[in-house]
mmCIF file of C-alpha atoms in Angstrom:
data_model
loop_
_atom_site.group_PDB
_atom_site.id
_atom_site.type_symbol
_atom_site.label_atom_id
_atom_site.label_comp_id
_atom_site.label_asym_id
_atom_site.label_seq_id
_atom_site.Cartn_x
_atom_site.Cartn_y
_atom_site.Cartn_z
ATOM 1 C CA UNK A 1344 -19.937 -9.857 12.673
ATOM 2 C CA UNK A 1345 -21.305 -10.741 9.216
ATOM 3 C CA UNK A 1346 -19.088 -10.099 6.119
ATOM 4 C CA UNK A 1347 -19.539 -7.128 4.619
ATOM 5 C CA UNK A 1348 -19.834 -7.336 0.863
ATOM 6 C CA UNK A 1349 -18.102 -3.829 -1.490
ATOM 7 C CA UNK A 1350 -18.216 -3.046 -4.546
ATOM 8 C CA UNK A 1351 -15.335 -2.721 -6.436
ATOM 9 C CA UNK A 1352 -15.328 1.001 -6.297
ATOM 10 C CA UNK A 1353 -15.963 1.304 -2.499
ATOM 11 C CA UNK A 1354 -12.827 -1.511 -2.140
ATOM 12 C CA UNK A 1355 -10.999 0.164 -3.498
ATOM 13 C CA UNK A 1356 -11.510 3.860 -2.214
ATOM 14 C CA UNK A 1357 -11.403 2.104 1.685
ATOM 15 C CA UNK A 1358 -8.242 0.433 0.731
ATOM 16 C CA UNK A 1359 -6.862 4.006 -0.070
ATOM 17 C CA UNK A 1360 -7.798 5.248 2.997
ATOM 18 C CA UNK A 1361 -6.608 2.329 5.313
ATOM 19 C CA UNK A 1362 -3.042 2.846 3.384
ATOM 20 C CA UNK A 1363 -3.413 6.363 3.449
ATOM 21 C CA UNK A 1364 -4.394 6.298 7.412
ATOM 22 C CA UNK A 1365 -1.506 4.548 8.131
ATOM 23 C CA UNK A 1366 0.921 7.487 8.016
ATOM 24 C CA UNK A 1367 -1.257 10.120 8.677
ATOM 25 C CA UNK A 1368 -1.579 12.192 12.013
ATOM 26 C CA UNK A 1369 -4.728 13.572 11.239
ATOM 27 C CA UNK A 1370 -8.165 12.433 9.489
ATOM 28 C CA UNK A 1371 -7.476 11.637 5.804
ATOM 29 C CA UNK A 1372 -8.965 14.503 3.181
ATOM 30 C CA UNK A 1373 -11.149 13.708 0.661
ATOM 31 C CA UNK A 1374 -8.913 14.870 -1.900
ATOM 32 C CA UNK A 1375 -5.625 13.299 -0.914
ATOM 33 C CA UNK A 1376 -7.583 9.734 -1.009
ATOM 34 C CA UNK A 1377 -8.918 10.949 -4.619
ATOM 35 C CA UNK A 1378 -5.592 11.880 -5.669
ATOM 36 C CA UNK A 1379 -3.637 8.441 -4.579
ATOM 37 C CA UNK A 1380 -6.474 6.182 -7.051
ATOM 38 C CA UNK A 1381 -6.835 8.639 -9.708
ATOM 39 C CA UNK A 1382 -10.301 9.456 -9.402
ATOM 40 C CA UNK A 1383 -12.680 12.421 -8.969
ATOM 41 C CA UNK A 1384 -12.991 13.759 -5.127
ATOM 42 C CA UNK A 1385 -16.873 13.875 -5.496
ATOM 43 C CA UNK A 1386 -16.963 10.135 -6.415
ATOM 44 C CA UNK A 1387 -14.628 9.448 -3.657
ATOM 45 C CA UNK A 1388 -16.886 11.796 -0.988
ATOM 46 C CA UNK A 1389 -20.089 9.316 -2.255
ATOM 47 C CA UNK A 1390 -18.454 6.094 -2.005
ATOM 48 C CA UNK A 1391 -17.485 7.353 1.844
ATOM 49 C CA UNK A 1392 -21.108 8.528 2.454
ATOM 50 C CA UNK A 1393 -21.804 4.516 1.568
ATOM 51 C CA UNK A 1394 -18.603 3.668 3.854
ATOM 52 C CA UNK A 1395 -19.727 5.430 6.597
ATOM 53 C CA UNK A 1396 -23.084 4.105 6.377
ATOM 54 C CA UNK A 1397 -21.792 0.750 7.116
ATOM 55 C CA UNK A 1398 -19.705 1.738 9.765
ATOM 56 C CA UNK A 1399 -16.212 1.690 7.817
ATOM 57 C CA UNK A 1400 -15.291 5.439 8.166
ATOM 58 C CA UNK A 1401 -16.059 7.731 9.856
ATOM 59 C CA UNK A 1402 -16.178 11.735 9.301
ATOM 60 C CA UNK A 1403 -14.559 14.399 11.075
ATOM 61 C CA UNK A 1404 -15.586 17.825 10.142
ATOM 62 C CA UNK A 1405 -13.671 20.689 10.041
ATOM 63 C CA UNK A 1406 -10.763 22.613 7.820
ATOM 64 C CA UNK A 1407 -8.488 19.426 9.399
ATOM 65 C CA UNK A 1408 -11.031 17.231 8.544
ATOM 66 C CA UNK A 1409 -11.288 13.873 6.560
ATOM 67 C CA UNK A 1410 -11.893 10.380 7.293
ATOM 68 C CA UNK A 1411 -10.642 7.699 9.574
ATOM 69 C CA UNK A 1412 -11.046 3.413 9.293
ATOM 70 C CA UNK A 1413 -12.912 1.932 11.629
ATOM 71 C CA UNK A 1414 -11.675 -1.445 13.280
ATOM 72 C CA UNK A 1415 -14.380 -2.849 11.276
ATOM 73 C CA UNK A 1416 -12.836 -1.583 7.767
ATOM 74 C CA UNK A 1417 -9.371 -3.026 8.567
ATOM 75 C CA UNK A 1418 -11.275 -6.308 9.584
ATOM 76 C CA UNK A 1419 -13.656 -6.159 6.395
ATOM 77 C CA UNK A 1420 -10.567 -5.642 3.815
ATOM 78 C CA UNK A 1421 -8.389 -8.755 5.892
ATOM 79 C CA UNK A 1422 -5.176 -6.455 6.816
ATOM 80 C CA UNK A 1423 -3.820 -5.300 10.334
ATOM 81 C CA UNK A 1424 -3.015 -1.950 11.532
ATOM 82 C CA UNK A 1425 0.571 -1.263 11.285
ATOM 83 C CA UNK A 1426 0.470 1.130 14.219
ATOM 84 C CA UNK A 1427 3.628 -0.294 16.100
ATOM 85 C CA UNK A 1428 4.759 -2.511 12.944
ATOM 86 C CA UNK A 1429 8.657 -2.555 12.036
ATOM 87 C CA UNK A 1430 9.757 -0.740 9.453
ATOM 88 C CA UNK A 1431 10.956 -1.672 5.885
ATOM 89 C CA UNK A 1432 11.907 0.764 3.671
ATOM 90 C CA UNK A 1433 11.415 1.595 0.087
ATOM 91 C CA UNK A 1434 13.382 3.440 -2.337
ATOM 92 C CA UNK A 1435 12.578 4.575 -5.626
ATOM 93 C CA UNK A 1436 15.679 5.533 -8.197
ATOM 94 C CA UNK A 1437 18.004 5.379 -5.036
ATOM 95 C CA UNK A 1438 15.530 8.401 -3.056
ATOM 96 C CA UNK A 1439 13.824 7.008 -0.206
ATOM 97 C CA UNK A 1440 9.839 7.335 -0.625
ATOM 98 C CA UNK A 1441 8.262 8.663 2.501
ATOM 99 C CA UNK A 1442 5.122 7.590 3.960
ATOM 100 C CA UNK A 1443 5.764 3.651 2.556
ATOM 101 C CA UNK A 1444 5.994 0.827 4.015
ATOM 102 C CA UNK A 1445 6.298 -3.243 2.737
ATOM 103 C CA UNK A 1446 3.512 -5.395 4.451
ATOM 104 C CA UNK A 1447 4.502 -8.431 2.532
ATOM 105 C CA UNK A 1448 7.051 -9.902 0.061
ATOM 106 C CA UNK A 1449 6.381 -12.829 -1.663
ATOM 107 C CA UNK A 1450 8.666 -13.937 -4.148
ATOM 108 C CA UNK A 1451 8.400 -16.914 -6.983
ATOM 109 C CA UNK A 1452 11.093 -18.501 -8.815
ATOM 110 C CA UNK A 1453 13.656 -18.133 -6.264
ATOM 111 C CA UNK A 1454 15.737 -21.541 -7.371
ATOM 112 C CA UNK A 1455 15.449 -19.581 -11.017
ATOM 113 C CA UNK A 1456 17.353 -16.221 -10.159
ATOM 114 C CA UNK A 1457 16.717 -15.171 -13.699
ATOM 115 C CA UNK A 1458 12.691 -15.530 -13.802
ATOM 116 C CA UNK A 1459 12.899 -13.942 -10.150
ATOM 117 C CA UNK A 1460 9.921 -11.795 -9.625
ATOM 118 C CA UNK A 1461 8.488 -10.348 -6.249
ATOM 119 C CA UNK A 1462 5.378 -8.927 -5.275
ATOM 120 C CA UNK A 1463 5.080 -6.277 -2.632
ATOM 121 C CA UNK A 1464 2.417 -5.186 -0.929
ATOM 122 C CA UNK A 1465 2.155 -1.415 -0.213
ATOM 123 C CA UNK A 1466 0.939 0.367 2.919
ATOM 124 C CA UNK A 1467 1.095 3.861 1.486
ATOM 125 C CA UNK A 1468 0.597 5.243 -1.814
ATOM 126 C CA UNK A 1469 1.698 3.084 -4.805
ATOM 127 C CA UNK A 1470 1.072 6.127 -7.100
ATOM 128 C CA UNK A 1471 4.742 7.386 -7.199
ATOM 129 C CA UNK A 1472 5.899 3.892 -8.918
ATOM 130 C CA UNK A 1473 5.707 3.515 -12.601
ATOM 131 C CA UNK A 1474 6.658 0.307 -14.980
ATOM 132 C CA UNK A 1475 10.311 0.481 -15.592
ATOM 133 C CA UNK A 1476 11.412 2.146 -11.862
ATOM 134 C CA UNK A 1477 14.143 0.779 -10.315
ATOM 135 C CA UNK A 1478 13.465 0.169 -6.390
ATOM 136 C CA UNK A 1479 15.774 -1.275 -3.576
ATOM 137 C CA UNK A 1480 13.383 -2.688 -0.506
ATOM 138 C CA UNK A 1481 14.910 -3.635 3.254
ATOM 139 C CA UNK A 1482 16.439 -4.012 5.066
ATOM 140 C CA UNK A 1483 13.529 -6.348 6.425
ATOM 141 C CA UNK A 1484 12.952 -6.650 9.793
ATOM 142 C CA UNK A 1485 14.493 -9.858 11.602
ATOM 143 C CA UNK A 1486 16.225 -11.313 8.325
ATOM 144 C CA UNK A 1487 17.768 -7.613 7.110
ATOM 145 C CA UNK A 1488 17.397 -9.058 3.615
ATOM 146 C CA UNK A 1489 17.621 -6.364 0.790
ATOM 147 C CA UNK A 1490 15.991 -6.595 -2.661
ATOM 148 C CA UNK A 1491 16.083 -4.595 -5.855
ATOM 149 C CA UNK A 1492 14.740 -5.045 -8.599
ATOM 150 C CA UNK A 1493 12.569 -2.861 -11.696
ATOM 151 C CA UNK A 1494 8.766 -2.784 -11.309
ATOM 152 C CA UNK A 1495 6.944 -4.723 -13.984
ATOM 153 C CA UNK A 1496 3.591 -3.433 -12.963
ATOM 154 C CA UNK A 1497 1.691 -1.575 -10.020
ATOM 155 C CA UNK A 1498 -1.615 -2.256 -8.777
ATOM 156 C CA UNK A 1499 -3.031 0.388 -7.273
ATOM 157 C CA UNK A 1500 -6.397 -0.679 -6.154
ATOM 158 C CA UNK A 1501 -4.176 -3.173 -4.141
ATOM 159 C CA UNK A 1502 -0.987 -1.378 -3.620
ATOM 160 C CA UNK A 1503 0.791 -4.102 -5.275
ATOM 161 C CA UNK A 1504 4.306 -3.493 -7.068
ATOM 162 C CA UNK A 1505 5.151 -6.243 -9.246
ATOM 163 C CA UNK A 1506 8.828 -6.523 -9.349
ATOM 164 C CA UNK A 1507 11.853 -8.380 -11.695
ATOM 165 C CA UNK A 1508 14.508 -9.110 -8.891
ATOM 166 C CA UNK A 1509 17.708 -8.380 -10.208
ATOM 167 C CA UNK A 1510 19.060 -8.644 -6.659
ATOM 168 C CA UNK A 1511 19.044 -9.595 -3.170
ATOM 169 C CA UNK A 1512 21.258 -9.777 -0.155
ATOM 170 C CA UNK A 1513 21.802 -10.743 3.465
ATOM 171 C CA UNK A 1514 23.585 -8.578 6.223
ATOM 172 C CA UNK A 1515 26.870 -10.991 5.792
ATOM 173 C CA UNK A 1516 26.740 -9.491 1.752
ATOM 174 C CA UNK A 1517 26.026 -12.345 0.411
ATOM 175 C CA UNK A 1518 24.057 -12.819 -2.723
ATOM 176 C CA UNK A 1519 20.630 -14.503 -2.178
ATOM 177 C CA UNK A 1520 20.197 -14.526 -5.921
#
Protein backbone atom coordinates (compact mmCIF):
# COMPACT_ATOMS: atom_id res chain seq x y z
CA UNK A 1 0.00 0.00 0.00
CA UNK A 2 1.34 3.47 -0.89
CA UNK A 3 1.72 6.09 1.92
CA UNK A 4 -0.92 8.14 2.33
CA UNK A 5 0.01 11.78 2.67
CA UNK A 6 -2.62 14.28 5.44
CA UNK A 7 -2.76 17.38 6.02
CA UNK A 8 -2.23 18.65 9.20
CA UNK A 9 -5.85 19.15 9.91
CA UNK A 10 -7.02 15.67 8.69
CA UNK A 11 -3.88 14.19 11.10
CA UNK A 12 -4.92 15.40 13.43
CA UNK A 13 -8.84 14.90 13.44
CA UNK A 14 -7.92 10.83 12.52
CA UNK A 15 -5.61 10.80 15.40
CA UNK A 16 -8.67 11.89 17.58
CA UNK A 17 -10.65 9.34 16.38
CA UNK A 18 -8.12 6.36 16.55
CA UNK A 19 -7.65 7.56 20.43
CA UNK A 20 -11.12 8.18 20.75
CA UNK A 21 -12.03 4.55 19.10
CA UNK A 22 -10.03 2.96 21.41
CA UNK A 23 -12.45 3.06 24.35
CA UNK A 24 -15.48 3.33 22.66
CA UNK A 25 -18.22 0.54 22.17
CA UNK A 26 -19.89 2.18 19.54
CA UNK A 27 -18.98 4.39 16.31
CA UNK A 28 -17.35 7.66 17.46
CA UNK A 29 -19.81 10.98 17.05
CA UNK A 30 -18.88 13.73 15.23
CA UNK A 31 -19.12 15.93 18.06
CA UNK A 32 -17.27 14.02 20.75
CA UNK A 33 -14.13 13.92 18.18
CA UNK A 34 -14.77 17.88 17.76
CA UNK A 35 -14.92 18.35 21.34
CA UNK A 36 -11.51 16.31 22.35
CA UNK A 37 -9.28 18.90 19.61
CA UNK A 38 -11.16 21.95 20.21
CA UNK A 39 -12.57 22.52 16.97
CA UNK A 40 -15.90 23.11 15.19
CA UNK A 41 -18.03 19.70 14.48
CA UNK A 42 -18.69 20.89 10.82
CA UNK A 43 -14.90 21.16 10.16
CA UNK A 44 -14.43 17.90 11.79
CA UNK A 45 -17.61 16.20 9.61
CA UNK A 46 -15.47 17.67 6.25
CA UNK A 47 -12.15 16.54 7.15
CA UNK A 48 -14.00 12.84 7.66
CA UNK A 49 -15.84 13.21 4.29
CA UNK A 50 -11.89 13.53 2.98
CA UNK A 51 -11.03 10.51 5.50
CA UNK A 52 -13.48 8.41 4.28
CA UNK A 53 -12.69 9.10 0.82
CA UNK A 54 -9.40 7.55 1.28
CA UNK A 55 -10.56 4.73 3.02
CA UNK A 56 -9.56 5.86 6.72
CA UNK A 57 -13.10 5.97 8.29
CA UNK A 58 -15.78 4.89 7.70
CA UNK A 59 -19.55 6.13 8.47
CA UNK A 60 -22.23 4.54 10.25
CA UNK A 61 -25.51 6.24 10.10
CA UNK A 62 -27.95 6.42 12.53
CA UNK A 63 -28.88 8.28 16.10
CA UNK A 64 -25.77 5.74 17.39
CA UNK A 65 -23.88 6.72 14.65
CA UNK A 66 -20.27 8.11 14.09
CA UNK A 67 -17.15 6.94 12.69
CA UNK A 68 -14.83 4.02 12.97
CA UNK A 69 -10.70 3.65 11.78
CA UNK A 70 -10.04 1.54 9.28
CA UNK A 71 -6.93 -0.89 9.52
CA UNK A 72 -5.59 1.37 6.99
CA UNK A 73 -5.84 4.64 9.34
CA UNK A 74 -4.06 2.90 12.26
CA UNK A 75 -1.41 1.76 9.60
CA UNK A 76 -1.28 5.36 7.89
CA UNK A 77 -0.75 7.28 11.42
CA UNK A 78 2.18 4.29 12.55
CA UNK A 79 0.28 3.12 15.94
CA UNK A 80 -1.34 -0.35 16.85
CA UNK A 81 -4.69 -1.11 18.08
CA UNK A 82 -4.73 -1.50 21.72
CA UNK A 83 -7.66 -3.90 21.58
CA UNK A 84 -6.17 -6.62 24.01
CA UNK A 85 -3.20 -4.19 25.22
CA UNK A 86 -2.35 -4.14 29.13
CA UNK A 87 -3.39 -1.58 31.00
CA UNK A 88 -1.57 1.45 32.60
CA UNK A 89 -3.31 3.79 34.39
CA UNK A 90 -3.46 7.49 34.71
CA UNK A 91 -4.42 9.72 37.39
CA UNK A 92 -4.97 13.25 37.42
CA UNK A 93 -4.87 15.24 41.05
CA UNK A 94 -5.00 11.68 42.71
CA UNK A 95 -8.72 10.81 40.57
CA UNK A 96 -8.24 8.19 38.15
CA UNK A 97 -9.10 9.48 34.44
CA UNK A 98 -11.28 7.03 32.63
CA UNK A 99 -11.05 6.10 29.14
CA UNK A 100 -6.85 6.65 29.23
CA UNK A 101 -4.39 4.71 28.64
CA UNK A 102 -0.15 5.19 28.35
CA UNK A 103 1.13 3.76 24.94
CA UNK A 104 4.62 4.88 25.63
CA UNK A 105 6.95 6.47 28.23
CA UNK A 106 10.03 7.78 27.31
CA UNK A 107 11.97 9.50 29.74
CA UNK A 108 15.39 11.78 29.39
CA UNK A 109 17.72 12.71 32.00
CA UNK A 110 17.26 9.78 34.09
CA UNK A 111 21.11 9.83 35.62
CA UNK A 112 19.92 13.73 36.37
CA UNK A 113 16.80 13.08 38.72
CA UNK A 114 16.41 16.80 38.93
CA UNK A 115 16.14 17.68 35.00
CA UNK A 116 13.89 14.39 34.87
CA UNK A 117 11.23 14.87 32.33
CA UNK A 118 8.91 12.17 30.64
CA UNK A 119 6.84 12.13 27.75
CA UNK A 120 3.69 10.10 27.52
CA UNK A 121 1.86 9.20 24.87
CA UNK A 122 -1.97 9.21 25.23
CA UNK A 123 -4.53 6.75 23.86
CA UNK A 124 -7.58 8.69 24.95
CA UNK A 125 -8.32 12.21 25.32
CA UNK A 126 -5.44 14.49 26.48
CA UNK A 127 -8.01 17.35 26.88
CA UNK A 128 -8.62 16.89 30.69
CA UNK A 129 -4.70 17.71 31.42
CA UNK A 130 -3.61 21.23 31.80
CA UNK A 131 0.12 22.78 32.51
CA UNK A 132 0.67 22.63 36.17
CA UNK A 133 -1.53 19.09 36.91
CA UNK A 134 -0.09 16.79 39.00
CA UNK A 135 -0.42 13.05 37.54
CA UNK A 136 0.77 9.61 38.99
CA UNK A 137 1.12 6.92 35.86
CA UNK A 138 1.50 2.82 36.49
CA UNK A 139 1.74 0.69 37.57
CA UNK A 140 3.25 -0.41 34.07
CA UNK A 141 2.76 -3.58 32.86
CA UNK A 142 5.73 -6.19 33.40
CA UNK A 143 8.08 -3.65 35.36
CA UNK A 144 5.01 -2.17 37.79
CA UNK A 145 7.06 1.02 37.76
CA UNK A 146 5.08 4.16 39.00
CA UNK A 147 5.75 7.78 37.99
CA UNK A 148 4.49 11.18 39.03
CA UNK A 149 5.27 14.03 38.13
CA UNK A 150 3.45 17.83 37.01
CA UNK A 151 2.69 18.27 33.29
CA UNK A 152 4.82 20.90 31.61
CA UNK A 153 2.83 20.84 28.46
CA UNK A 154 0.13 18.72 26.47
CA UNK A 155 0.00 18.10 22.93
CA UNK A 156 -3.09 17.40 21.82
CA UNK A 157 -2.83 16.85 18.17
CA UNK A 158 -0.48 14.02 19.47
CA UNK A 159 -1.81 13.16 22.81
CA UNK A 160 1.45 13.91 24.28
CA UNK A 161 1.79 15.00 28.10
CA UNK A 162 5.03 16.46 28.76
CA UNK A 163 5.91 15.74 32.26
CA UNK A 164 8.67 17.04 35.23
CA UNK A 165 9.22 13.66 37.15
CA UNK A 166 9.30 14.38 40.62
CA UNK A 167 9.04 10.64 41.24
CA UNK A 168 9.24 7.12 40.43
CA UNK A 169 9.15 3.72 42.00
CA UNK A 170 9.42 -0.04 41.70
CA UNK A 171 7.05 -2.70 43.36
CA UNK A 172 9.99 -3.39 46.13
CA UNK A 173 9.36 0.78 47.01
CA UNK A 174 12.27 1.74 45.99
CA UNK A 175 13.06 5.09 44.55
CA UNK A 176 14.03 5.00 40.82
CA UNK A 177 14.75 8.69 41.05
Amino acid sequence: MSTIQLTTSQRRVLTALVNLAENADRPVSGSRIAESIDRNAGTVRNRMQSLRDIGLVEGVAGPQGGYIPTDAAYETLGVERMDDAARTPVEREGDPVEGVNVEEIDLSSVANPELCRAELVIRGPVGSFDAGDRVTVGPTPGAGLRLSGIVDATHVDGNTLLVRVEGMETPSGEQAA
